[in-house]
Coordinates of C-alpha atoms in Angstrom, one line a residue:
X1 CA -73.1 -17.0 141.1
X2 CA -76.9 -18.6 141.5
X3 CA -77.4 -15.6 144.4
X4 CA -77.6 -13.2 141.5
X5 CA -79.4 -15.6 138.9
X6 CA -82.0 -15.6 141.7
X7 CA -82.4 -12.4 142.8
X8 CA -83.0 -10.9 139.2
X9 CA -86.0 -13.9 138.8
X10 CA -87.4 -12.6 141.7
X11 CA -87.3 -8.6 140.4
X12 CA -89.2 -10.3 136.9
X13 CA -91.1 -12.7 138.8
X14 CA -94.6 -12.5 137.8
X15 CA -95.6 -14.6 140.7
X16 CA -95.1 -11.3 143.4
X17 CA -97.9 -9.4 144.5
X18 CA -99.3 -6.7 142.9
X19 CA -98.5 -4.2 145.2
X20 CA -95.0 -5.7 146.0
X21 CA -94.3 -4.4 142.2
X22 CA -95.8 -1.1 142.9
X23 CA -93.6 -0.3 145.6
X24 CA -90.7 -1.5 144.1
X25 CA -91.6 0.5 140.9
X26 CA -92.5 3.7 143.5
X27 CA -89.3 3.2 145.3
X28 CA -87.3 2.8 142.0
X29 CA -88.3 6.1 140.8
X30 CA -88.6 8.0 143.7
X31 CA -84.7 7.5 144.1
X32 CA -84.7 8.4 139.7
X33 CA -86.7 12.0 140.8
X34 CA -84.8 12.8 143.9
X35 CA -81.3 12.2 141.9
X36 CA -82.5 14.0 138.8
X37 CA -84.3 16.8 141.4
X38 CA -80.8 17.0 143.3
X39 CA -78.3 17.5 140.0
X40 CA -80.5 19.6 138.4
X41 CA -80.7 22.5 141.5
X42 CA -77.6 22.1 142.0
X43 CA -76.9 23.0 138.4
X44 CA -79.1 25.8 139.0
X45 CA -76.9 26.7 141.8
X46 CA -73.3 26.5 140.4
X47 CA -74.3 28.2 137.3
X48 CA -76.0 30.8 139.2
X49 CA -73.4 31.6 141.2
X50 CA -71.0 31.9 138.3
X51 CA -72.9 33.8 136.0
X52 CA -73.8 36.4 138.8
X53 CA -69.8 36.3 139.3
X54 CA -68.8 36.5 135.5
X55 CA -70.9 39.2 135.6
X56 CA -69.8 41.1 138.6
X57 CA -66.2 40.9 137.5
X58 CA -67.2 42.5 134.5
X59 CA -67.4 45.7 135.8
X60 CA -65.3 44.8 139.1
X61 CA -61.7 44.5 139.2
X62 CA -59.6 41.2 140.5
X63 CA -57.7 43.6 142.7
X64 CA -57.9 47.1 143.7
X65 CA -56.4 49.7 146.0
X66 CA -57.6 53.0 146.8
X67 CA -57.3 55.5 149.9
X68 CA -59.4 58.8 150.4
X69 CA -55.9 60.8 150.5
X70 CA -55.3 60.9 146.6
X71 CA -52.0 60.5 146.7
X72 CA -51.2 60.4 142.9
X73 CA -47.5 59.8 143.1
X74 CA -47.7 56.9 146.1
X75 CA -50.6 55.3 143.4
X76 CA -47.9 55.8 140.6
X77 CA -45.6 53.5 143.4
X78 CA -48.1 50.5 143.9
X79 CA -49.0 50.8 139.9
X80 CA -45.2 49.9 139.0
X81 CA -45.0 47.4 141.8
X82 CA -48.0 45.6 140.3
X83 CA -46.8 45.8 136.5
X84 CA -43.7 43.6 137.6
X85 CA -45.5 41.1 139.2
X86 CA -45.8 38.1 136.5
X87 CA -49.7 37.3 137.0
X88 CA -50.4 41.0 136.9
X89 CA -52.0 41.7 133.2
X90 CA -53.2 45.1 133.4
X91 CA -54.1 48.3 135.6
X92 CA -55.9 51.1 135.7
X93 CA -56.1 54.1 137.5
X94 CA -59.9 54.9 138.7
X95 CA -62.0 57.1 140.8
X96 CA -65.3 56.5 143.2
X97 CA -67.7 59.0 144.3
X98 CA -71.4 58.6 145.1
X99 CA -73.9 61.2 143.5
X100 CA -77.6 62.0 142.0
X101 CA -78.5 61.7 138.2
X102 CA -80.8 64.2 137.9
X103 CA -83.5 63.6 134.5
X104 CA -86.8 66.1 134.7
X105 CA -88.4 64.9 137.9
X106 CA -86.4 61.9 138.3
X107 CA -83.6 61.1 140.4
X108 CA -81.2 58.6 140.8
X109 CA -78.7 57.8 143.5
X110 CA -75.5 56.4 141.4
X111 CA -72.3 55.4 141.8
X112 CA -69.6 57.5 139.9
X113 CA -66.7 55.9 138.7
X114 CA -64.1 58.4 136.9
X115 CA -61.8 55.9 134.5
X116 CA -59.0 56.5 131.7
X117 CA -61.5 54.8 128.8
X118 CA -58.0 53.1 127.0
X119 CA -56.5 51.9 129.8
X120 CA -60.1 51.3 131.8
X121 CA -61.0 48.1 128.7
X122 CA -57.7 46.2 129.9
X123 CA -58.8 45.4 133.1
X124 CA -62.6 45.2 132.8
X125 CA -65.3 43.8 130.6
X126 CA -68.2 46.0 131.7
X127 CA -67.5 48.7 128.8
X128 CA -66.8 46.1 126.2
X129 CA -70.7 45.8 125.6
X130 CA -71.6 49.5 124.1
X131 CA -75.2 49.5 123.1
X132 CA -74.9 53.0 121.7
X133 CA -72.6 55.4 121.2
X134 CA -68.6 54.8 121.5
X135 CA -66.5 54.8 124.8
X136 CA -63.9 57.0 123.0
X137 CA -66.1 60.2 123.3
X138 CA -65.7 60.0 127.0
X139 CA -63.2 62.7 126.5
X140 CA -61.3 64.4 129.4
X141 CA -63.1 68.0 130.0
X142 CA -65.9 67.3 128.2
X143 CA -68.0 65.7 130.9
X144 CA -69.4 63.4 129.2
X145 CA -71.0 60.2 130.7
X146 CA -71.4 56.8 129.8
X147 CA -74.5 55.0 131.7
X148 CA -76.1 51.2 131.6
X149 CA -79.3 50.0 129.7
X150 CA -81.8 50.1 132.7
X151 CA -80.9 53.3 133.7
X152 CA -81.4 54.5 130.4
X153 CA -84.6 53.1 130.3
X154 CA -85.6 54.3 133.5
X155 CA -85.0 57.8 133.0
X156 CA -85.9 57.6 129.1
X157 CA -82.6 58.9 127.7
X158 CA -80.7 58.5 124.8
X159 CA -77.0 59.0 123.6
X160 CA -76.4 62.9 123.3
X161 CA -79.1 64.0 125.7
X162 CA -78.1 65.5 129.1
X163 CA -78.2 64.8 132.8
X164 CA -77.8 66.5 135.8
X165 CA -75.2 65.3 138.2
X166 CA -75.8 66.4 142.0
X167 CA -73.2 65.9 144.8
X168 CA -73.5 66.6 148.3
X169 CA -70.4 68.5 148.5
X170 CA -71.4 72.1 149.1
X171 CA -70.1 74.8 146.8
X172 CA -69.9 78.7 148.2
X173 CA -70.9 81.4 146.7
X174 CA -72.5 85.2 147.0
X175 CA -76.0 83.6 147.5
X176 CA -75.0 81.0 149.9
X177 CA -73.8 77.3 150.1
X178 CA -75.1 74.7 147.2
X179 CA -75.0 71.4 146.4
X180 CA -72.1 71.1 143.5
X181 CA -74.4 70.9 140.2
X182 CA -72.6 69.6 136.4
X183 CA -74.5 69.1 133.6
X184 CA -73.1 65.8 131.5
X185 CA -73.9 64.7 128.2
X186 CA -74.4 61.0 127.7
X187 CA -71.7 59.4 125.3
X188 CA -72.5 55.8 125.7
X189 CA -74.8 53.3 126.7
X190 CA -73.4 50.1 127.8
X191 CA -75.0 46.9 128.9
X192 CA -72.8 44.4 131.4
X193 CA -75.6 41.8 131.7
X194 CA -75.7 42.5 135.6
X195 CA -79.3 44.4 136.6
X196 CA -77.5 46.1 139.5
X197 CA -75.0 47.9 137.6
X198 CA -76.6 48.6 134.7
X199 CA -78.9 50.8 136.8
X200 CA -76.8 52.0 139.3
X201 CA -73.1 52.8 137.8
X202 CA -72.2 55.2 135.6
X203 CA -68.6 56.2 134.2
X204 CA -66.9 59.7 133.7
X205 CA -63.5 60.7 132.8
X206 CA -60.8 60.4 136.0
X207 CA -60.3 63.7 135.3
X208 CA -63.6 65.0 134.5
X209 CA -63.9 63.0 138.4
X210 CA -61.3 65.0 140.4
X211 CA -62.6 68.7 138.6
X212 CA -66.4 67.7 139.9
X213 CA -66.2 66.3 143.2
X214 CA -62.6 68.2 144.5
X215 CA -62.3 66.1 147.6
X216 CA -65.2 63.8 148.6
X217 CA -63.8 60.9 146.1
X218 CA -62.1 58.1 146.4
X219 CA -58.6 57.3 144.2
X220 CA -57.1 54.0 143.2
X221 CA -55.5 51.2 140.9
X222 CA -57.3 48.5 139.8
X223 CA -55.6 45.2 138.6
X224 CA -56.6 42.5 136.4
X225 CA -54.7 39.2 136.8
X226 CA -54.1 35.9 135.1
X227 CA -56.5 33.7 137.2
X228 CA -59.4 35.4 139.4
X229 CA -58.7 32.9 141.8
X230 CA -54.8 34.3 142.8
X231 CA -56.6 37.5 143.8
X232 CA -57.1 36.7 147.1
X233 CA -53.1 35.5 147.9
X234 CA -52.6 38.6 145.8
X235 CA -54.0 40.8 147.9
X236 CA -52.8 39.2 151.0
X237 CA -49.3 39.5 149.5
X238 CA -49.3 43.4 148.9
X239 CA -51.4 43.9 151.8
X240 CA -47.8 44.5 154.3
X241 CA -46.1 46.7 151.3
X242 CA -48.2 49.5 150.7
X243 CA -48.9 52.3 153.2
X244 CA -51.2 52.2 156.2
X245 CA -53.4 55.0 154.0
X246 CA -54.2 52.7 151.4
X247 CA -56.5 49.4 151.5
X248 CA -56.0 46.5 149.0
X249 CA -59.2 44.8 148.4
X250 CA -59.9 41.5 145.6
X251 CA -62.9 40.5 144.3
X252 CA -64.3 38.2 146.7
X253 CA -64.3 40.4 149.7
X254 CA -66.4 43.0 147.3
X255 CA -69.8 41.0 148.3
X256 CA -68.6 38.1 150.5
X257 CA -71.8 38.3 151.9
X258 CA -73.3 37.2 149.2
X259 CA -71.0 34.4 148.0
X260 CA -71.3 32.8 151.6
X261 CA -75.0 33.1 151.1
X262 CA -75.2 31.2 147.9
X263 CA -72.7 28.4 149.3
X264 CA -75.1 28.2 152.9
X265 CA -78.2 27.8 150.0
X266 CA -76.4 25.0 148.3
X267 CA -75.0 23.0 150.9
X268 CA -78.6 23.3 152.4
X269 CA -81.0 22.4 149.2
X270 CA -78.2 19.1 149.1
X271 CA -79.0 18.2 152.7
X272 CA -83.1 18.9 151.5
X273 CA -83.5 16.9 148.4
X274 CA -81.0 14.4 149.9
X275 CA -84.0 13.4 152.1
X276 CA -86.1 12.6 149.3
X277 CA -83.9 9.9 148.4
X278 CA -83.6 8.7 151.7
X279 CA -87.2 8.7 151.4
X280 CA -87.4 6.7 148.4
X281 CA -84.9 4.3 150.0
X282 CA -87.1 3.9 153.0
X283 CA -90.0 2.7 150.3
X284 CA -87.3 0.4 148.9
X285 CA -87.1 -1.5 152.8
X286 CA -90.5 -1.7 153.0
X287 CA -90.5 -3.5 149.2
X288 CA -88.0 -5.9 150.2
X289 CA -89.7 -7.0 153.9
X290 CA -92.7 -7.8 151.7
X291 CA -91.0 -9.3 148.9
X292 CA -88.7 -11.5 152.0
X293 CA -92.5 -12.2 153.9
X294 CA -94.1 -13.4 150.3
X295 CA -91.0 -15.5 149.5
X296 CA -90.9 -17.0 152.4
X297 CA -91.2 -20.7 151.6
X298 CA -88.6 -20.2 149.0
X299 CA -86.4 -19.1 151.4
X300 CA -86.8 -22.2 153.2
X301 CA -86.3 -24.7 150.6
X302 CA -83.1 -22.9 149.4
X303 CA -82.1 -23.1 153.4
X304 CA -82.7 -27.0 153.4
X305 CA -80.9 -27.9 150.0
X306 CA -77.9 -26.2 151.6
X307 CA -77.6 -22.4 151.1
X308 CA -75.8 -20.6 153.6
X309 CA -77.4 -17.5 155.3
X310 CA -75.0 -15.3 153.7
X311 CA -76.5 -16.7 150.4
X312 CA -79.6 -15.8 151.4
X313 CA -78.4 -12.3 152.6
X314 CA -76.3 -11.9 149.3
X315 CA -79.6 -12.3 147.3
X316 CA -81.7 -9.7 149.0
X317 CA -79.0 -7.2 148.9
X318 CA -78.3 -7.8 145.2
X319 CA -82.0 -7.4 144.5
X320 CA -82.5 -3.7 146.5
X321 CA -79.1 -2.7 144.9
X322 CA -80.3 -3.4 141.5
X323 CA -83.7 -1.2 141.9
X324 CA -81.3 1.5 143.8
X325 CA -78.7 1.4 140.8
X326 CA -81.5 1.5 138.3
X327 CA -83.1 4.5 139.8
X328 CA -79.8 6.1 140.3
X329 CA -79.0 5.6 137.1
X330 CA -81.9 6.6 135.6
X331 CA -81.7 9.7 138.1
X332 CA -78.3 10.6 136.8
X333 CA -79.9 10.5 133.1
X334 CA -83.0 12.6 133.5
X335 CA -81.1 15.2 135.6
X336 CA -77.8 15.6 133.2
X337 CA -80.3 15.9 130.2
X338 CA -82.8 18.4 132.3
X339 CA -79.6 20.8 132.9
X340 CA -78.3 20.6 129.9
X341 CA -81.7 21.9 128.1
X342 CA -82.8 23.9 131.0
X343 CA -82.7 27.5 129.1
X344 CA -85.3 25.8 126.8
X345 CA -87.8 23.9 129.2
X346 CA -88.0 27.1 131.3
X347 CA -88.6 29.1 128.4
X348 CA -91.3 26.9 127.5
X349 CA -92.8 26.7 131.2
X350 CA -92.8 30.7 130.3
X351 CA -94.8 30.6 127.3
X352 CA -97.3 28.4 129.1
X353 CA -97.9 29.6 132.0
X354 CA -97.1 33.2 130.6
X355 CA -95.0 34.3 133.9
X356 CA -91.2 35.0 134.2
X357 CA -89.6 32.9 136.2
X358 CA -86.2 35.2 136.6
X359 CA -87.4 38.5 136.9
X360 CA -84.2 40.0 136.7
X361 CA -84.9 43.1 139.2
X362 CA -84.8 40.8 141.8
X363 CA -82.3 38.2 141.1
X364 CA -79.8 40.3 138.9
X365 CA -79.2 38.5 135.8
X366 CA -81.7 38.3 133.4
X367 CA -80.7 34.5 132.1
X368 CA -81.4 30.9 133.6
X369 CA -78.2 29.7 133.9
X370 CA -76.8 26.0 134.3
X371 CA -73.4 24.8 135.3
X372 CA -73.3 20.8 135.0
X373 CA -70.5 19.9 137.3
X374 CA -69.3 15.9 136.8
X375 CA -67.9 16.2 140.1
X376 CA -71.6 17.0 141.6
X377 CA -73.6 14.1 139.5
X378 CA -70.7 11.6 140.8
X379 CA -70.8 12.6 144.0
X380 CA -74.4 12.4 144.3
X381 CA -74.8 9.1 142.2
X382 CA -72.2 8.0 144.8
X383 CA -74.4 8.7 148.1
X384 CA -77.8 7.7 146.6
X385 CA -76.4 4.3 145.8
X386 CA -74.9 4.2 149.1
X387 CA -78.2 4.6 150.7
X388 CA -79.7 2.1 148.5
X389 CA -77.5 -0.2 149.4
X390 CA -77.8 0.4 153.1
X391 CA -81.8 0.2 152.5
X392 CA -81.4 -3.2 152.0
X393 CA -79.5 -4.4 154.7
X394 CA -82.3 -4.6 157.7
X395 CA -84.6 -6.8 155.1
X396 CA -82.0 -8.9 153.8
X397 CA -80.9 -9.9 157.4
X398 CA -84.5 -10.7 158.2
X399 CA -84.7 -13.3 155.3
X400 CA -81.3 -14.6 156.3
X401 CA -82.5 -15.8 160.0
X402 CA -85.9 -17.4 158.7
X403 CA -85.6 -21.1 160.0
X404 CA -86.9 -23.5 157.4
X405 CA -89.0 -25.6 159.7
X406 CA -90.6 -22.8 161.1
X407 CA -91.3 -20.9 157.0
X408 CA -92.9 -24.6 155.9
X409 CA -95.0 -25.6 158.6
X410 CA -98.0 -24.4 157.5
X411 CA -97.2 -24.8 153.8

């Protein structure tokens, strides 16, 4: 078709103004930044998101049900009933309790989870990472206690050294009511990649759990399935067949605020950087009404030899769809490559500039991650050529109605 012959002649014409081509070129890779921009964040986002998740569900469970009662042999129930469910892969039996580690002058609020250490490694990942020390030393009756990295650090302790545990629960005696006071010996240090647990959780023996803190625990089964994604039917599922004293909980109602947080953040930073292509397609209408004002007696002569309006139109359009589908394109390029690499560029933006750019007190992992999703870099590919295309429309119309007599009268 001579439309498209035409309209890439007038991209390589060297007989445009200067500054037409600079706004073309601006417009062209203001649409390449805002794609690359847009897939890299959201990169950012997703793998984020995941890692923070992979990591949480390293020391969570899929599934878990607990009540303050302690009914052993009603757990021993909803245990069985779990085993014979087919995406079921594991359980565990496990305690909670809330307490103070004790160290010198320093104290820690913790969380206190009492756990059978064989059966505790089928359903979670947390205590597969042992820095020091071994997980089978967490004996029962020998209150041991098995804490993360940055606690560790924190406090300054080591594997074999003791800690004071402090609960609120009173404890009578000749002299008076006390605080209930155990002294543990650390057994392991573990490391679960997740800032927030590895300061604040520590593990005990279950029955180490129920000698210490008598009554102000909590007792339950944790459940690992096939597919963290069938937790939530899961739980929806037992939720009518165990008793009104327990409560069956999954994973994603363990910090739903924070998941619907992150999803909010995305869906806004898309809407954000979404504008800066809609920016750069805005420089691509002003390109094409000066490219359509300087080719004006073209325009003309094409009219009077016989091109229909719609010729005229098609030309335009190809042109502005071109520059969009270049700068999409390149876009798409720059952005895949920066996500792919992005552990390295920001470890080089680190040595630089000689800051960290995750501290991981803050944000809880200590890692950049990135998780390229095709389905993101099509979909935004999709819109940004969508928008260049609709960029083009208002100038492409404008060349369409020129009359001819009226473009060559003064030529």
């Amino acid at each position: 078709m001579y439309e498209i012959l035409i309209a890439f002649r007038y991209i390589r014409s060297g007989r445009v103004s200067g500054f037409v081509n600079f706004i073309s070129i601006l417009a062209t890779l203001g649409i390449a930044l805002g794609v690359a921009a847009l897939i890299i964040v959201l990169s950012v986002m997703n793998g984020f998101q995941k890692e923070v998740r992979d990591k949480m569900l390293s020391v969570l469970s899929h599934v878990e049900v607990y009540s303050s009662t302690n009914n052993s042999e009603k757990l021993k129930k909803i245990s069985s009933l779990f085993a014979k469910e087919k995406n079921v892969v594991a359980t565990a039996p496990f305690t909670y309790s809330q307490a103070m580690l004790v160290r010198g002058g320093q104290v820690k609020g913790v969380i206190v989870r009492g756990i059978d250490p064989i059966k505790e490694l089928n359903v979670s990942e947390g205590l597969s990472n042992i820095i020091n020390g071994q997980i089978a030393d967490l004996k029962e009756k020998s209150f041991g206690v098995i804490i993360g990295n940055e606690l560790a650090k924190s406090l300054n302790v080591k594997v074999s050294d003791y800690l004071m545990l402090v609960t609120a629960e009173n404890t009578s005696s000749p002299l008076g009511v006390f605080p209930r006071i155990k002294k543990f010996q650390i057994k392991a240090v573990f490391s679960s990649g997740h800032y927030e647990y590895d300061q604040g959780l520590v593990f005990i023996h279950q029955i180490d759990s129920r000698n210490f803190f008598k009554f102000s625990g909590v007792e339950g089964i944790r459940a690992k399935l096939t597919n963290i994604h069938l937790a939530p039917e899961f739980a929806s599922k037992f939720q009518n067949k165990i008793s009104e004293n327990f409560i069956i909980r999954d994973w994603t109602k363990e910090n739903k605020n924070w998941f619907a947080a992150v999803q909010v953040e995305k869906r806004m930073m898309f809407i954000i950087l979404m504008l800066i292509i809609a920016v750069a397609a805005f420089n691509l209408v002003a390109m094409l009404v000066m490219t359509v004002t300087d080719k004006r007696s073209d325009i003309a002569i094409l009219r009077t030899i016989g091109a229909h309006r719609w010729s005229i139109l098609f030309i335009f359009i190809v042109q502005g769809a071109f520059l969009g589908l270049f700068g999409v394109i390149l876009g798409t390029f720059l952005g895949v490559i920066g996500a792919l690499n992005l552990g390295e560029i920001i470890m080089l933006i680190e040595k630089l500039f000689d800051f960290e750019v995750l501290p991981k007190g803050i944000y809880l992992i200590n890692t950049f991650p990135s998780d390229l999703r095709i389905s993101d870099v099509t979909t935004i590919s999709i819109i940004s050529f969508s928008l260049s295309i609709l960029a083009t429309i208002y100038p492409s119309l404008k060349a369409s109605k020129i009359h001819p007599a009226e473009a060559l009268r003064h030529e």
